[in-house]
Coordinates of N, CA and C in Angstrom, one line a residue:
M229 N -3.3 -0.7 13.1 CA -2.5 0.4 13.2 C -1.7 0.6 11.9
V230 N -1.7 1.8 11.4 CA -1.0 2.1 10.1 C 0.3 2.8 10.5
I231 N 1.4 2.4 9.9 CA 2.7 2.9 10.1 C 3.3 3.5 8.8
E232 N 3.7 4.7 8.8 CA 4.5 5.3 7.7 C 5.9 4.7 7.7
L233 N 6.3 4.1 6.6 CA 7.5 3.4 6.5 C 8.7 4.4 6.3
Q234 N 9.8 4.1 7.0 CA 11.0 4.8 6.8 C 12.0 4.0 6.1
S235 N 11.7 2.7 5.9 CA 12.6 1.7 5.3 C 11.7 0.6 4.7
L236 N 12.1 0.0 3.6 CA 11.4 -1.1 3.0 C 12.0 -2.4 3.4
A237 N 13.0 -2.4 4.2 CA 13.6 -3.6 4.7 C 12.9 -4.2 5.8
N238 N 12.9 -5.5 5.9 CA 12.3 -6.3 7.1 C 10.8 -5.9 7.3
L239 N 10.0 -5.9 6.3 CA 8.6 -5.7 6.5 C 7.9 -6.9 7.1
N240 N 7.0 -6.6 8.0 CA 6.3 -7.7 8.7 C 5.5 -8.5 7.7
P241 N 5.8 -9.8 7.6 CA 5.0 -10.7 6.7 C 3.6 -10.7 7.0
G242 N 2.8 -10.9 6.0 CA 1.3 -11.1 6.2 C 0.6 -9.8 6.2
G243 N 1.3 -8.6 6.1 CA 0.6 -7.3 6.1 C 0.5 -6.8 4.7
Y244 N 0.2 -5.5 4.6 CA 0.0 -4.9 3.4 C 0.7 -3.5 3.3
L245 N 1.2 -3.2 2.1 CA 1.9 -1.9 1.9 C 1.1 -1.1 1.0
L246 N 0.9 0.2 1.4 CA 0.2 1.1 0.5 C 1.3 2.0 -0.1
N247 N 1.3 2.0 -1.5 CA 2.2 2.9 -2.2 C 1.3 4.1 -2.5
A248 N 1.5 5.2 -1.7 CA 0.6 6.3 -1.8 C 1.1 7.3 -2.9
Y249 N 1.2 6.7 -4.1 CA 1.7 7.5 -5.3 C 0.8 8.7 -5.6
G250 N -0.5 8.6 -5.4 CA -1.4 9.7 -5.6 C -1.4 10.7 -4.5
G251 N -1.0 10.3 -3.3 CA -1.0 11.2 -2.1 C -2.2 10.8 -1.3
L252 N -2.1 11.2 0.0 CA -3.2 10.8 0.9 C -4.5 11.4 0.6
G253 N -4.6 12.6 0.0 CA -5.8 13.2 -0.3 C -6.3 12.9 -1.7
S254 N -5.7 11.9 -2.4 CA -6.1 11.6 -3.8 C -6.5 10.1 -3.9
R255 N -6.8 9.7 -5.1 CA -7.1 8.4 -5.4 C -6.2 7.7 -6.4
A256 N -6.0 8.4 -7.5 CA -5.2 7.8 -8.6 C -3.8 7.5 -8.1
G257 N -3.4 6.3 -8.4 CA -2.1 5.8 -8.0 C -1.9 5.2 -6.7
N258 N -2.9 5.3 -5.8 CA -2.8 4.7 -4.5 C -3.1 3.2 -4.5
V259 N -2.0 2.4 -4.6 CA -2.2 0.9 -4.8 C -1.6 0.1 -3.6
V260 N -2.3 -0.9 -3.2 CA -1.9 -1.8 -2.1 C -1.2 -3.0 -2.7
H261 N -0.1 -3.4 -1.9 CA 0.6 -4.6 -2.2 C 0.7 -5.5 -1.0
R262 N 0.7 -6.8 -1.1 CA 1.1 -7.7 0.0 C 2.5 -7.4 0.3
T263 N 2.9 -7.6 1.6 CA 4.3 -7.3 1.9 C 5.3 -8.3 1.3
S264 N 4.8 -9.4 0.8 CA 5.6 -10.4 0.1 C 5.7 -10.1 -1.4
C265 N 5.1 -9.0 -1.9 CA 5.2 -8.7 -3.3 C 6.6 -8.5 -3.8
W266 N 6.9 -9.1 -4.9 CA 8.3 -9.0 -5.5 C 8.6 -7.7 -6.0
L267 N 7.6 -6.8 -6.2 CA 7.9 -5.4 -6.6 C 8.5 -4.5 -5.5
I268 N 8.2 -4.8 -4.3 CA 8.6 -3.9 -3.2 C 10.1 -3.7 -3.1
P269 N 11.0 -4.7 -3.3 CA 12.4 -4.4 -3.3 C 12.9 -3.4 -4.4
Q270 N 12.1 -3.3 -5.4 CA 12.4 -2.3 -6.5 C 11.9 -0.9 -6.2
M271 N 11.1 -0.7 -5.2 CA 10.6 0.6 -4.8 C 11.6 1.4 -4.0
D272 N 11.3 2.7 -4.0 CA 12.1 3.6 -3.1 C 11.1 4.4 -2.3
L273 N 11.6 5.2 -1.4 CA 10.7 6.0 -0.5 C 10.4 7.4 -1.0
A274 N 10.7 7.6 -2.3 CA 10.3 8.9 -2.9 C 8.8 9.2 -2.8
T275 N 8.1 8.1 -2.9 CA 6.6 8.1 -2.7 C 6.3 7.6 -1.4
P276 N 5.4 8.2 -0.6 CA 5.1 7.7 0.8 C 4.6 6.3 0.7
K277 N 5.1 5.5 1.7 CA 4.6 4.1 1.8 C 4.1 3.9 3.2
F278 N 3.0 3.1 3.4 CA 2.4 2.9 4.6 C 2.2 1.4 4.8
W279 N 2.4 0.9 6.0 CA 2.1 -0.5 6.3 C 1.0 -0.7 7.3
A280 N 0.2 -1.8 7.1 CA -0.9 -2.1 8.1 C -1.1 -3.6 8.0
D281 N -1.8 -4.1 9.0 CA -2.1 -5.6 9.0 C -3.2 -5.9 8.0
T282 N -4.1 -4.9 7.8 CA -5.3 -5.2 6.9 C -5.4 -4.0 5.9
I283 N -6.1 -4.4 4.8 CA -6.4 -3.5 3.7 C -7.4 -2.4 4.2
D284 N -8.3 -2.8 5.1 CA -9.3 -1.9 5.6 C -8.7 -0.8 6.4
E285 N -7.6 -1.1 7.2 CA -6.9 -0.1 8.0 C -6.3 1.0 7.0
L286 N -5.7 0.5 5.9 CA -5.1 1.5 5.0 C -6.2 2.3 4.3
R287 N -7.3 1.7 4.0 CA -8.4 2.5 3.3 C -9.0 3.5 4.3
T288 N -9.2 3.1 5.6 CA -9.7 4.1 6.6 C -8.8 5.3 6.7
M289 N -7.4 5.0 6.8 CA -6.5 6.1 6.9 C -6.5 7.0 5.7
L290 N -6.6 6.5 4.5 CA -6.7 7.3 3.3 C -8.0 8.1 3.3
Q291 N -9.1 7.5 3.6 CA -10.3 8.2 3.6 C -10.4 9.3 4.7
A292 N -9.7 9.2 5.8 CA -9.6 10.2 6.8 C -8.9 11.4 6.3
H293 N -8.0 11.2 5.3 CA -7.3 12.3 4.6 C -7.9 12.8 3.4
G294 N -9.1 12.3 3.1 CA -9.8 12.7 1.9 C -9.5 11.9 0.6
G295 N -8.7 10.9 0.7 CA -8.4 10.1 -0.4 C -9.0 8.7 -0.4
D296 N -8.5 7.8 -1.2 CA -9.0 6.4 -1.3 C -8.0 5.7 -2.2
F297 N -8.3 4.4 -2.4 CA -7.5 3.6 -3.3 C -7.8 4.0 -4.7
D298 N -6.9 3.7 -5.6 CA -7.1 4.0 -7.0 C -8.3 3.2 -7.5
P299 N -9.3 3.9 -8.1 CA -10.5 3.1 -8.5 C -10.3 2.2 -9.7
D300 N -9.2 2.3 -10.4 CA -9.0 1.5 -11.6 C -8.1 0.3 -11.2
R301 N -7.3 0.4 -10.1 CA -6.4 -0.7 -9.7 C -6.0 -0.5 -8.3
S302 N -6.9 -0.8 -7.4 CA -6.7 -0.6 -5.9 C -5.7 -1.6 -5.4
L303 N -5.6 -2.8 -5.9 CA -4.7 -3.8 -5.5 C -3.8 -4.2 -6.6
C304 N -2.5 -4.4 -6.2 CA -1.5 -4.8 -7.2 C -2.0 -6.1 -7.9
L305 N -1.9 -6.0 -9.2 CA -2.4 -7.1 -10.0 C -1.6 -8.4 -9.8
L306 N -0.3 -8.3 -9.4 CA 0.6 -9.4 -9.2 C 0.4 -10.1 -7.8
C307 N -0.1 -9.3 -6.8 CA -0.1 -9.9 -5.5 C -1.4 -9.7 -4.8
R308 N -2.5 -9.4 -5.5 CA -3.8 -9.2 -4.8 C -4.2 -10.5 -4.1
P309 N -4.9 -10.3 -2.9 CA -5.4 -11.5 -2.2 C -6.2 -12.4 -3.1
R310 N -6.1 -13.6 -2.9 CA -6.9 -14.6 -3.7 C -8.0 -15.2 -2.8

C-alpha cells in the first residue's frame, strides 16, 4: 500500500520514501530513499512524498500515473539497498 505523506515525522522503519520531485507523471527527479535516510529530516513537503513497504509498490504507483523513477538516479546514492 502506498501512502501520500502529510508529515515526515515517525516514518515506519524498514520502508521506502519516494520524493516525487518530478511529479507522478514524470521521471526526472523521482528518487527513492530508505526511511532511515539521514536526508529525510532535511526535506519538506513542498514536493509530494509517498511511503510504501517496497520499492516495487512505489514504482507501480508511479507507472499507473504515467511516470517512473529517475532513470539516472532512481535510488538515493546514500541509502540505496545493499
